mmCIF file of C-alpha atoms and ligand atoms in Angstrom:
data_model
loop_
_atom_site.group_PDB
_atom_site.id
_atom_site.type_symbol
_atom_site.label_atom_id
_atom_site.label_comp_id
_atom_site.label_asym_id
_atom_site.label_seq_id
_atom_site.Cartn_x
_atom_site.Cartn_y
_atom_site.Cartn_z
ATOM 1 C CA UNK A 208 1.200 0.545 6.920
ATOM 2 C CA UNK A 209 1.708 1.724 3.377
ATOM 3 C CA UNK A 210 4.473 -0.281 1.755
ATOM 4 C CA UNK A 211 5.151 0.912 -1.785
ATOM 5 C CA UNK A 212 8.411 -0.899 -2.613
ATOM 6 C CA UNK A 213 9.862 -4.334 -1.754
ATOM 7 C CA UNK A 214 11.153 -4.572 1.854
ATOM 8 C CA UNK A 215 14.948 -4.630 2.282
ATOM 9 C CA UNK A 216 16.982 -5.851 5.229
ATOM 10 C CA UNK A 217 19.002 -8.678 6.723
ATOM 11 C CA UNK A 218 17.959 -12.018 8.248
ATOM 12 C CA UNK A 219 20.089 -14.248 10.468
ATOM 13 C CA UNK A 220 19.077 -17.654 9.096
ATOM 14 C CA UNK A 221 21.061 -18.286 5.918
ATOM 15 C CA UNK A 222 24.473 -17.813 7.475
ATOM 16 C CA UNK A 223 23.967 -18.324 11.193
ATOM 17 C CA UNK A 224 21.066 -20.784 11.674
ATOM 18 C CA UNK A 225 20.698 -21.315 15.447
ATOM 19 C CA UNK A 226 24.061 -19.657 16.190
ATOM 20 C CA UNK A 227 22.599 -16.232 17.008
ATOM 21 C CA UNK A 228 23.163 -13.721 19.811
ATOM 22 C CA UNK A 229 22.696 -10.134 20.908
ATOM 23 C CA UNK A 230 26.316 -9.464 19.851
ATOM 24 C CA UNK A 231 25.739 -10.825 16.364
ATOM 25 C CA UNK A 232 22.483 -8.960 15.787
ATOM 26 C CA UNK A 233 23.655 -5.633 17.200
ATOM 27 C CA UNK A 234 27.046 -5.981 15.478
ATOM 28 C CA UNK A 235 25.195 -6.556 12.214
ATOM 29 C CA UNK A 236 23.001 -3.510 12.809
ATOM 30 C CA UNK A 237 26.100 -1.348 13.404
ATOM 31 C CA UNK A 238 27.725 -2.713 10.240
ATOM 32 C CA UNK A 239 24.570 -1.958 8.248
ATOM 33 C CA UNK A 240 24.686 1.619 9.394
ATOM 34 C CA UNK A 241 28.449 2.139 9.056
ATOM 35 C CA UNK A 242 28.974 0.404 5.718
ATOM 36 C CA UNK A 243 26.156 2.171 3.914
ATOM 37 C CA UNK A 244 23.543 -0.598 3.838
ATOM 38 C CA UNK A 245 20.993 1.498 5.694
ATOM 39 C CA UNK A 246 21.544 4.461 3.369
ATOM 40 C CA UNK A 247 21.044 2.083 0.427
ATOM 41 C CA UNK A 248 17.638 1.070 1.847
ATOM 42 C CA UNK A 249 18.350 -2.093 3.917
ATOM 43 C CA UNK A 250 16.524 -1.263 7.119
ATOM 44 C CA UNK A 251 15.041 -4.418 8.696
ATOM 45 C CA UNK A 252 17.310 -6.474 10.997
ATOM 46 C CA UNK A 253 15.532 -9.794 11.465
ATOM 47 C CA UNK A 254 16.236 -12.573 13.969
ATOM 48 C CA UNK A 255 15.029 -15.902 12.528
ATOM 49 C CA UNK A 256 14.347 -19.197 14.337
ATOM 50 C CA UNK A 257 16.036 -20.418 17.577
ATOM 51 C CA UNK A 258 15.937 -17.220 19.647
ATOM 52 C CA UNK A 259 13.756 -18.456 22.556
ATOM 53 C CA UNK A 260 13.825 -20.988 25.335
ATOM 54 C CA UNK A 261 12.095 -24.313 24.620
ATOM 55 C CA UNK A 262 9.339 -23.525 27.138
ATOM 56 C CA UNK A 263 7.032 -20.558 27.659
ATOM 57 C CA UNK A 264 7.086 -18.880 31.106
ATOM 58 C CA UNK A 265 4.442 -19.359 33.830
ATOM 59 C CA UNK A 266 2.245 -16.695 32.200
ATOM 60 C CA UNK A 267 2.490 -18.457 28.847
ATOM 61 C CA UNK A 268 4.812 -15.866 27.294
ATOM 62 C CA UNK A 269 7.702 -16.595 24.961
ATOM 63 C CA UNK A 270 11.088 -16.159 26.653
ATOM 64 C CA UNK A 271 14.281 -15.096 24.849
ATOM 65 C CA UNK A 272 17.149 -17.518 25.495
ATOM 66 C CA UNK A 273 19.166 -15.715 28.224
ATOM 67 C CA UNK A 274 22.440 -17.162 26.949
ATOM 68 C CA UNK A 275 21.913 -15.791 23.448
ATOM 69 C CA UNK A 276 20.018 -12.625 24.378
ATOM 70 C CA UNK A 277 20.943 -11.784 28.000
ATOM 71 C CA UNK A 278 19.444 -8.277 27.858
ATOM 72 C CA UNK A 279 16.144 -9.528 26.427
ATOM 73 C CA UNK A 280 14.627 -8.247 23.204
ATOM 74 C CA UNK A 281 13.395 -4.832 24.292
ATOM 75 C CA UNK A 282 16.879 -3.449 25.000
ATOM 76 C CA UNK A 283 18.164 -4.888 21.725
ATOM 77 C CA UNK A 284 15.235 -3.363 19.828
ATOM 78 C CA UNK A 285 15.940 0.034 21.395
ATOM 79 C CA UNK A 286 19.579 -0.082 20.300
ATOM 80 C CA UNK A 287 18.560 -1.088 16.773
ATOM 81 C CA UNK A 288 16.003 1.722 16.621
ATOM 82 C CA UNK A 289 18.592 4.218 17.878
ATOM 83 C CA UNK A 290 20.665 3.382 14.770
ATOM 84 C CA UNK A 291 17.685 4.216 12.566
ATOM 85 C CA UNK A 292 17.028 0.555 11.721
ATOM 86 C CA UNK A 293 13.937 -1.574 12.287
ATOM 87 C CA UNK A 294 13.720 -4.768 14.303
ATOM 88 C CA UNK A 295 12.324 -8.057 13.049
ATOM 89 C CA UNK A 296 11.569 -11.365 14.750
ATOM 90 C CA UNK A 297 10.276 -14.817 13.873
ATOM 91 C CA UNK A 298 7.510 -17.162 14.912
ATOM 92 C CA UNK A 299 5.473 -19.884 13.268
ATOM 93 C CA UNK A 300 1.822 -20.719 12.611
ATOM 94 C CA UNK A 301 2.282 -24.305 13.859
ATOM 95 C CA UNK A 302 2.681 -25.705 17.360
ATOM 96 C CA UNK A 303 6.479 -25.555 17.145
ATOM 97 C CA UNK A 304 8.874 -23.649 14.905
ATOM 98 C CA UNK A 305 10.786 -25.536 12.227
ATOM 99 C CA UNK A 306 13.719 -25.931 14.632
ATOM 100 C CA UNK A 307 11.448 -27.148 17.465
ATOM 101 C CA UNK A 308 10.925 -24.002 19.561
ATOM 102 C CA UNK A 309 7.522 -22.884 20.909
ATOM 103 C CA UNK A 310 5.441 -21.089 18.301
ATOM 104 C CA UNK A 311 2.214 -19.209 18.010
ATOM 105 C CA UNK A 312 -0.582 -21.692 17.159
ATOM 106 C CA UNK A 313 -3.414 -20.756 19.577
ATOM 107 C CA UNK A 314 -1.159 -18.060 21.112
ATOM 108 C CA UNK A 315 -1.440 -15.530 18.279
ATOM 109 C CA UNK A 316 -2.850 -12.570 20.203
ATOM 110 C CA UNK A 317 -0.639 -12.911 23.289
ATOM 111 C CA UNK A 318 2.500 -13.405 21.167
ATOM 112 C CA UNK A 319 1.662 -10.421 18.974
ATOM 113 C CA UNK A 320 1.280 -8.314 22.134
ATOM 114 C CA UNK A 321 4.650 -9.551 23.378
ATOM 115 C CA UNK A 322 6.316 -8.664 20.072
ATOM 116 C CA UNK A 323 4.722 -5.211 20.093
ATOM 117 C CA UNK A 324 5.870 -4.604 23.694
ATOM 118 C CA UNK A 325 9.427 -5.491 22.687
ATOM 119 C CA UNK A 326 9.330 -2.962 19.831
ATOM 120 C CA UNK A 327 9.175 -5.447 16.953
ATOM 121 C CA UNK A 328 8.567 -3.897 13.491
ATOM 122 C CA UNK A 329 8.573 -7.056 11.331
ATOM 123 C CA UNK A 330 7.361 -10.608 11.960
ATOM 124 C CA UNK A 331 8.375 -13.547 9.783
ATOM 125 C CA UNK A 332 5.727 -16.223 10.265
ATOM 126 C CA UNK A 333 6.647 -19.785 9.290
ATOM 127 C CA UNK A 334 4.493 -22.869 8.660
ATOM 128 C CA UNK A 335 6.161 -25.907 10.284
ATOM 129 C CA UNK A 336 4.409 -28.370 12.598
ATOM 130 C CA UNK A 337 0.972 -27.170 11.600
ATOM 131 C CA UNK A 338 -1.874 -29.453 12.813
ATOM 132 C CA UNK A 339 -3.417 -31.496 10.013
ATOM 133 C CA UNK A 340 -6.832 -30.528 11.346
ATOM 134 C CA UNK A 341 -5.961 -26.798 11.224
ATOM 135 C CA UNK A 342 -6.844 -24.263 8.548
ATOM 136 C CA UNK A 343 -3.612 -22.627 7.384
ATOM 137 C CA UNK A 344 -5.244 -19.654 5.685
ATOM 138 C CA UNK A 345 -7.271 -18.907 8.807
ATOM 139 C CA UNK A 346 -4.167 -18.993 11.005
ATOM 140 C CA UNK A 347 -2.379 -16.480 8.768
ATOM 141 C CA UNK A 348 -5.534 -14.348 8.959
ATOM 142 C CA UNK A 349 -5.466 -14.706 12.755
ATOM 143 C CA UNK A 350 -1.857 -13.568 13.174
ATOM 144 C CA UNK A 351 -2.443 -10.713 10.737
ATOM 145 C CA UNK A 352 -5.354 -9.510 12.914
ATOM 146 C CA UNK A 353 -3.370 -10.106 16.119
ATOM 147 C CA UNK A 354 -0.559 -7.873 14.834
ATOM 148 C CA UNK A 355 -3.010 -5.154 13.825
ATOM 149 C CA UNK A 356 -4.766 -5.379 17.200
ATOM 150 C CA UNK A 357 -1.521 -4.287 18.902
ATOM 151 C CA UNK A 358 -1.888 -0.894 17.230
ATOM 152 C CA UNK A 359 1.790 -1.028 16.193
ATOM 153 C CA UNK A 360 2.895 -0.999 12.542
ATOM 154 C CA UNK A 361 4.376 -4.477 12.148
ATOM 155 C CA UNK A 362 5.315 -5.756 8.710
ATOM 156 C CA UNK A 363 3.782 -9.234 8.384
ATOM 157 C CA UNK A 364 6.097 -11.545 6.448
ATOM 158 C CA UNK A 365 4.111 -14.736 5.846
ATOM 159 C CA UNK A 366 6.225 -17.803 5.078
ATOM 160 C CA UNK A 367 4.136 -20.801 4.037
ATOM 161 C CA UNK A 368 6.489 -21.777 1.146
ATOM 162 C CA UNK A 369 3.824 -21.471 -1.550
ATOM 163 C CA UNK A 370 1.288 -23.813 0.106
ATOM 164 C CA UNK A 371 -2.194 -23.324 -1.433
ATOM 165 C CA UNK A 372 -0.895 -20.684 -3.890
ATOM 166 C CA UNK A 373 -0.533 -17.716 -1.492
ATOM 167 C CA UNK A 374 -0.152 -15.312 -4.446
ATOM 168 C CA UNK A 375 -3.941 -15.715 -4.826
ATOM 169 C CA UNK A 376 -4.983 -14.871 -1.258
ATOM 170 C CA UNK A 377 -2.229 -13.770 1.116
ATOM 171 C CA UNK A 378 -2.559 -10.106 0.146
ATOM 172 C CA UNK A 379 -6.235 -10.155 1.104
ATOM 173 C CA UNK A 380 -5.351 -11.305 4.619
ATOM 174 C CA UNK A 381 -3.211 -8.236 5.299
ATOM 175 C CA UNK A 382 0.259 -9.794 4.822
ATOM 176 C CA UNK A 383 2.995 -7.550 3.395
ATOM 177 C CA UNK A 384 5.045 -10.300 1.785
ATOM 178 C CA UNK A 385 4.677 -14.048 1.346
ATOM 179 C CA UNK A 386 7.229 -16.771 0.727
ATOM 180 C CA UNK A 387 6.209 -18.536 -2.449
ATOM 181 C CA UNK A 388 8.855 -21.264 -2.573
ATOM 182 C CA UNK A 389 10.803 -23.774 -0.496
ATOM 183 C CA UNK A 390 14.052 -22.882 1.247
ATOM 184 C CA UNK A 391 16.940 -21.420 -0.705
ATOM 185 C CA UNK A 392 20.380 -22.995 -0.591
ATOM 186 C CA UNK A 393 23.610 -21.218 -1.406
ATOM 187 C CA UNK A 394 24.060 -22.812 -4.830
ATOM 188 C CA UNK A 395 23.226 -21.744 -8.388
ATOM 189 C CA UNK A 396 20.721 -24.513 -9.098
ATOM 190 C CA UNK A 397 18.703 -23.781 -5.959
ATOM 191 C CA UNK A 398 18.238 -20.064 -6.428
ATOM 192 C CA UNK A 399 17.736 -20.082 -10.201
ATOM 193 C CA UNK A 400 15.094 -22.816 -9.838
ATOM 194 C CA UNK A 401 13.334 -20.770 -7.142
ATOM 195 C CA UNK A 402 13.343 -17.531 -9.135
ATOM 196 C CA UNK A 403 12.307 -19.157 -12.426
ATOM 197 C CA UNK A 404 9.428 -21.019 -10.752
ATOM 198 C CA UNK A 405 7.839 -17.638 -9.920
ATOM 199 C CA UNK A 406 8.398 -15.804 -13.231
ATOM 200 C CA UNK A 407 4.733 -15.952 -14.180
ATOM 201 C CA UNK A 408 3.475 -15.137 -10.651
ATOM 202 C CA UNK A 409 4.993 -11.685 -10.172
ATOM 203 C CA UNK A 410 2.044 -9.970 -11.838
ATOM 204 C CA UNK A 411 0.293 -10.733 -8.519
ATOM 205 C CA UNK A 412 3.093 -9.104 -6.498
ATOM 206 C CA UNK A 413 3.262 -5.386 -5.836
ATOM 207 C CA UNK A 414 2.693 -2.511 -3.445
ATOM 208 C CA UNK A 415 1.725 -3.632 0.057
ATOM 209 C CA UNK A 416 2.222 -7.355 -0.603
ATOM 210 C CA UNK A 417 5.323 -8.720 -2.297
ATOM 211 C CA UNK A 418 6.201 -12.180 -3.552
ATOM 212 C CA UNK A 419 9.156 -13.283 -1.410
ATOM 213 C CA UNK A 420 11.480 -15.761 -3.137
ATOM 214 C CA UNK A 421 13.554 -16.098 0.060
ATOM 215 C CA UNK A 422 16.551 -14.432 1.634
ATOM 216 C CA UNK A 423 19.586 -13.821 -0.560
ATOM 217 C CA UNK A 424 22.740 -15.883 -0.225
ATOM 218 C CA UNK A 425 25.011 -13.324 -1.935
ATOM 219 C CA UNK A 426 28.390 -13.202 -0.187
ATOM 220 C CA UNK A 427 28.170 -16.572 1.592
ATOM 221 C CA UNK A 428 30.641 -18.298 -0.784
ATOM 222 C CA UNK A 429 29.895 -21.742 0.585
ATOM 223 C CA UNK A 430 30.059 -20.870 4.292
ATOM 224 C CA UNK A 431 27.026 -20.827 6.565
ATOM 225 C CA UNK A 432 23.842 -22.613 7.486
ATOM 226 C CA UNK A 433 22.326 -22.982 3.988
ATOM 227 C CA UNK A 434 25.673 -23.377 2.205
ATOM 228 C CA UNK A 435 24.803 -26.699 0.624
ATOM 229 C CA UNK A 436 25.982 -27.948 -2.764
ATOM 230 C CA UNK A 437 28.587 -26.279 -4.933
ATOM 231 C CA UNK A 438 29.809 -22.910 -3.594
ATOM 232 C CA UNK A 439 28.842 -19.884 -5.653
ATOM 233 C CA UNK A 440 31.101 -17.675 -7.771
ATOM 234 C CA UNK A 441 30.750 -13.924 -8.208
ATOM 235 C CA UNK A 442 28.976 -14.578 -11.530
ATOM 236 C CA UNK A 443 26.470 -16.808 -9.722
ATOM 237 C CA UNK A 444 25.809 -14.030 -7.214
ATOM 238 C CA UNK A 445 25.422 -11.399 -9.941
ATOM 239 C CA UNK A 446 22.728 -13.608 -11.438
ATOM 240 C CA UNK A 447 20.997 -14.093 -8.090
ATOM 241 C CA UNK A 448 20.917 -10.417 -7.261
ATOM 242 C CA UNK A 449 19.908 -9.383 -10.784
ATOM 243 C CA UNK A 450 16.986 -11.860 -10.767
ATOM 244 C CA UNK A 451 15.720 -10.561 -7.401
ATOM 245 C CA UNK A 452 16.078 -6.943 -8.625
ATOM 246 C CA UNK A 453 14.429 -7.493 -11.999
ATOM 247 C CA UNK A 454 11.524 -9.378 -10.388
ATOM 248 C CA UNK A 455 10.986 -6.746 -7.691
ATOM 249 C CA UNK A 456 11.358 -9.304 -4.890
ATOM 250 C CA UNK A 457 12.108 -8.354 -1.253
ATOM 251 C CA UNK A 458 15.869 -8.021 -0.691
ATOM 252 C CA UNK A 459 16.672 -9.682 2.635
ATOM 253 C CA UNK A 460 20.427 -10.221 2.861
ATOM 254 C CA UNK A 461 21.514 -13.585 4.238
ATOM 255 C CA UNK A 462 25.287 -13.122 4.217
ATOM 256 C CA UNK A 463 27.424 -11.757 7.052
ATOM 257 C CA UNK A 464 27.300 -8.013 6.364
ATOM 258 C CA UNK A 465 29.996 -7.420 9.010
ATOM 259 C CA UNK A 466 32.550 -9.028 6.713
ATOM 260 C CA UNK A 467 31.243 -9.203 3.143
ATOM 261 C CA UNK A 468 33.853 -9.480 0.395
ATOM 262 C CA UNK A 469 34.037 -6.230 -1.598
ATOM 263 C CA UNK A 470 32.640 -7.911 -4.755
ATOM 264 C CA UNK A 471 29.515 -9.025 -2.887
ATOM 265 C CA UNK A 472 29.160 -5.774 -0.965
ATOM 266 C CA UNK A 473 29.429 -3.658 -4.121
ATOM 267 C CA UNK A 474 26.867 -5.904 -5.779
ATOM 268 C CA UNK A 475 24.171 -5.569 -3.108
ATOM 269 C CA UNK A 476 24.835 -1.833 -2.757
ATOM 270 C CA UNK A 477 24.800 -1.151 -6.528
ATOM 271 C CA UNK A 478 22.553 1.914 -6.844
ATOM 272 C CA UNK A 479 21.305 1.154 -10.366
ATOM 273 C CA UNK A 480 20.272 -2.422 -9.512
ATOM 274 C CA UNK A 481 18.589 -1.207 -6.329
ATOM 275 C CA UNK A 482 16.761 1.469 -8.309
ATOM 276 C CA UNK A 483 15.380 -1.257 -10.595
ATOM 277 C CA UNK A 484 14.231 -3.304 -7.571
ATOM 278 C CA UNK A 485 12.719 -0.311 -5.790
ATOM 279 C CA UNK A 486 11.106 1.313 -8.827
ATOM 280 C CA UNK A 487 7.923 3.003 -7.673
ATOM 281 C CA UNK A 488 5.751 1.708 -10.521
ATOM 282 C CA UNK A 489 6.451 -1.799 -9.185
ATOM 283 C CA UNK A 490 5.902 -3.596 -12.498
ATOM 284 C CA UNK A 491 6.996 -7.186 -12.988
ATOM 285 C CA UNK A 492 9.175 -7.944 -16.024
ATOM 286 C CA UNK A 493 8.094 -10.130 -18.921
ATOM 287 C CA UNK A 494 10.238 -12.591 -20.869
ATOM 288 C CA UNK A 495 11.407 -11.371 -24.280
ATOM 289 C CA UNK A 496 13.543 -14.460 -24.797
ATOM 290 C CA UNK A 497 13.233 -17.902 -23.262
ATOM 291 C CA UNK A 498 15.267 -20.503 -25.049
ATOM 292 C CA UNK A 499 18.594 -22.183 -25.500
ATOM 293 C CA UNK A 500 22.123 -20.901 -25.244
ATOM 294 C CA UNK A 501 24.379 -22.145 -28.016
ATOM 295 C CA UNK A 502 28.114 -22.316 -27.511
ATOM 296 C CA UNK A 503 30.660 -22.829 -30.257
ATOM 297 C CA UNK A 504 33.705 -23.309 -28.057
ATOM 298 C CA UNK A 505 32.190 -26.239 -26.226
ATOM 299 C CA UNK A 506 34.710 -28.720 -27.613
ATOM 300 C CA UNK A 507 38.104 -27.026 -27.980
ATOM 301 C CA UNK A 508 39.340 -29.968 -30.075
ATOM 302 C CA UNK A 509 36.764 -29.193 -32.760
ATOM 303 C CA UNK A 510 36.182 -25.488 -33.348
ATOM 304 C CA UNK A 511 33.163 -26.210 -35.557
ATOM 305 C CA UNK A 512 31.145 -28.106 -33.006
ATOM 306 C CA UNK A 513 28.251 -26.464 -31.239
ATOM 307 C CA UNK A 514 26.695 -27.377 -27.963
ATOM 308 C CA UNK A 515 23.159 -26.292 -27.263
ATOM 309 C CA UNK A 516 22.011 -25.886 -23.674
ATOM 310 C CA UNK A 517 18.237 -26.207 -23.634
ATOM 311 C CA UNK A 518 16.163 -23.671 -21.637
ATOM 312 C CA UNK A 519 19.301 -21.886 -20.529
ATOM 313 C CA UNK A 520 18.770 -18.389 -21.907
ATOM 314 C CA UNK A 521 16.350 -15.813 -20.559
ATOM 315 C CA UNK A 522 15.874 -12.130 -21.301
ATOM 316 C CA UNK A 523 13.495 -10.067 -19.199
ATOM 317 C CA UNK A 524 12.114 -6.638 -20.043
ATOM 318 C CA UNK A 525 10.781 -4.369 -17.314
ATOM 319 C CA UNK A 526 8.982 -1.024 -17.504
ATOM 320 C CA UNK A 527 10.309 1.471 -14.954
ATOM 321 C CA UNK A 528 8.950 4.865 -13.988
ATOM 322 C CA UNK A 529 9.863 8.044 -15.889
ATOM 323 C CA UNK A 530 9.976 6.473 -19.403
ATOM 324 C CA UNK A 531 12.825 4.174 -18.484
ATOM 325 C CA UNK A 532 13.219 0.410 -18.922
ATOM 326 C CA UNK A 533 15.449 -2.370 -17.638
ATOM 327 C CA UNK A 534 16.610 -5.425 -19.575
ATOM 328 C CA UNK A 535 18.063 -8.510 -17.896
ATOM 329 C CA UNK A 536 19.944 -11.202 -19.860
ATOM 330 C CA UNK A 537 20.535 -14.466 -18.026
ATOM 331 C CA UNK A 538 22.754 -17.363 -19.052
ATOM 332 C CA UNK A 539 21.941 -20.406 -16.910
ATOM 333 C CA UNK A 540 24.331 -22.599 -18.932
ATOM 334 C CA UNK A 541 27.805 -23.562 -17.695
ATOM 335 C CA UNK A 542 29.323 -22.091 -20.916
ATOM 336 C CA UNK A 543 29.240 -18.618 -22.376
ATOM 337 C CA UNK A 544 26.782 -17.793 -25.116
ATOM 338 C CA UNK A 545 24.840 -15.047 -26.882
ATOM 339 C CA UNK A 546 21.481 -14.086 -25.354
ATOM 340 C CA UNK A 547 19.101 -12.209 -27.643
ATOM 341 C CA UNK A 548 16.797 -9.292 -27.082
ATOM 342 C CA UNK A 549 14.911 -8.240 -30.216
ATOM 343 C CA UNK A 550 13.373 -4.855 -29.447
ATOM 344 C CA UNK A 551 10.186 -5.715 -31.352
ATOM 345 C CA UNK A 552 9.505 -8.386 -28.702
ATOM 346 C CA UNK A 553 9.180 -5.570 -26.137
ATOM 347 C CA UNK A 554 6.900 -3.601 -28.467
ATOM 348 C CA UNK A 555 9.519 -1.532 -30.290
ATOM 349 C CA UNK A 556 9.587 -2.583 -33.956
ATOM 350 C CA UNK A 557 11.978 -1.261 -36.610
ATOM 351 C CA UNK A 558 9.286 0.966 -38.102
ATOM 352 C CA UNK A 559 8.865 2.919 -34.866
ATOM 353 C CA UNK A 560 11.815 5.159 -35.677
ATOM 354 C CA UNK A 561 12.947 4.660 -32.108
ATOM 355 C CA UNK A 562 16.042 3.038 -30.727
ATOM 356 C CA UNK A 563 17.240 2.606 -27.161
ATOM 357 C CA UNK A 564 20.150 4.252 -25.406
ATOM 358 C CA UNK A 565 21.585 1.497 -23.227
ATOM 359 C CA UNK A 566 23.528 1.789 -19.984
ATOM 360 C CA UNK A 567 25.199 -1.117 -18.195
ATOM 361 C CA UNK A 568 23.528 -1.304 -14.774
ATOM 362 C CA UNK A 569 26.508 -3.036 -13.149
ATOM 363 C CA UNK A 570 29.144 -0.498 -14.241
ATOM 364 C CA UNK A 571 27.197 2.590 -15.308
ATOM 365 C CA UNK A 572 28.926 2.447 -18.720
ATOM 366 C CA UNK A 573 27.077 4.117 -21.610
ATOM 367 C CA UNK A 574 26.693 1.479 -24.337
ATOM 368 C CA UNK A 575 25.363 3.907 -26.958
ATOM 369 C CA UNK A 576 22.180 3.918 -29.003
ATOM 370 C CA UNK A 577 20.984 0.654 -30.501
ATOM 371 C CA UNK A 578 18.202 -0.158 -32.912
ATOM 372 C CA UNK A 579 16.311 -3.426 -33.548
ATOM 373 C CA UNK A 580 18.299 -5.681 -31.214
ATOM 374 C CA UNK A 581 21.085 -5.983 -28.682
ATOM 375 C CA UNK A 582 22.408 -9.510 -28.204
ATOM 376 C CA UNK A 583 25.414 -9.596 -25.867
ATOM 377 C CA UNK A 584 27.700 -12.509 -25.116
ATOM 378 C CA UNK A 585 27.069 -13.540 -21.525
ATOM 379 C CA UNK A 586 29.511 -15.623 -19.474
ATOM 380 C CA UNK A 587 28.618 -18.975 -17.890
ATOM 381 C CA UNK A 588 26.033 -18.577 -15.095
ATOM 382 C CA UNK A 589 26.367 -14.836 -15.583
ATOM 383 C CA UNK A 590 23.997 -12.057 -16.579
ATOM 384 C CA UNK A 591 23.858 -8.544 -17.965
ATOM 385 C CA UNK A 592 21.450 -5.892 -16.791
ATOM 386 C CA UNK A 593 20.882 -2.758 -18.846
ATOM 387 C CA UNK A 594 18.948 0.419 -18.314
ATOM 388 C CA UNK A 595 17.269 1.730 -21.452
ATOM 389 C CA UNK A 596 15.761 5.015 -22.603
ATOM 390 C CA UNK A 597 14.178 5.978 -25.925
ATOM 391 C CA UNK A 598 16.503 7.482 -28.509
ATOM 392 C CA UNK A 599 15.115 8.577 -31.918
ATOM 393 C CA UNK A 600 17.103 7.085 -34.766
HETATM 394 C C1 GLA B 755 11.837 -22.665 7.440
HETATM 395 C C2 GLA B 755 11.886 -21.359 6.669
HETATM 396 C C3 GLA B 755 13.308 -20.824 6.664
HETATM 397 C C4 GLA B 755 13.801 -20.641 8.093
HETATM 398 C C5 GLA B 755 13.687 -21.956 8.860
HETATM 399 C C6 GLA B 755 13.988 -21.775 10.328
HETATM 400 O O1 GLA B 755 12.529 -23.692 6.807
HETATM 401 O O2 GLA B 755 11.419 -21.541 5.364
HETATM 402 O O3 GLA B 755 13.382 -19.608 5.955
HETATM 403 O O4 GLA B 755 13.047 -19.635 8.717
HETATM 404 O O5 GLA B 755 12.373 -22.488 8.746
HETATM 405 O O6 GLA B 755 13.882 -22.997 11.032
#
């Protein structure tokens, strides 16, 4: 399998947890096709944990829960393939999945054969209930080989939550993406902490093996399995999606795509943001500003007072293909503030005779040619993302 850009799709866990069924998964696949998600690049439909019975059958094979999946997985996979989508499933390297279902420790080759027979194209492979005496790296190597031995192209999505620094070795084992962090929750603190913890690791992410900072929560608005803490606003979701796009992380939707609010749907289908995520050069961004956000309106009773939010401002600069660039400005503070980007910090000093023509990636608006710096005001928890091209000036 030759995987040049970050995988995109949908996964059942964030919204539905164990509440999954053939109807839900097929209904989601139809929505992905009809509402333009597939055309935008979202092609994997992935069933997470809780799909099987609690016991294997007499031959030792995993059995889909007949109440949730009465037709079995093969028929479902065929229907998903007929829509032009790809089918993903879930197992775990331990003796049970995180939710207590049978998993693949010491069953790797037979389970991989079962998945291949069902027409599975993607396997998320978790790390719960792993024996203390076991060797985690070796068990990811084993499932990787088991999948290859089936002869079917199956994207291997390793999910050991960053244990033993997988960015240093998971690619070597044949995995196509690896979870580098603990589980996301649908709140601003959770997903910004996750994304920021990996900022300096994305230089080890790229074609054929991508750093996975977990499924998105965009569009959940406080409803669903991982909706814990304070519900997100549209600004929060803009920041989440912009971080995932700027970093070049896999885009696995976790909301209910059958009924996404238009704001969330337009966000995850935004062609300019997706182009940044899917850029074929696959370069990680680097920080051109990491510091505080200062806000003068913090105390309305005293117009002169300033409040400084430490470590709340971040600007990222990313090289794209075809002489283009992307700039992301992030305000993690609960108040608006100016976030700087001095062009010299990206390697474009005043003396170069070059400026940048800037385009707003959210709206497509042409912001004109700028020289030396562009420091926008950014709302609380919000972001700006710009596309940039050289302009002599
Ligand atoms: C772990 C994973 C999650 C999800 C659950 C399912 O916590 O990290 O993404 O797959 O297991 O139980």
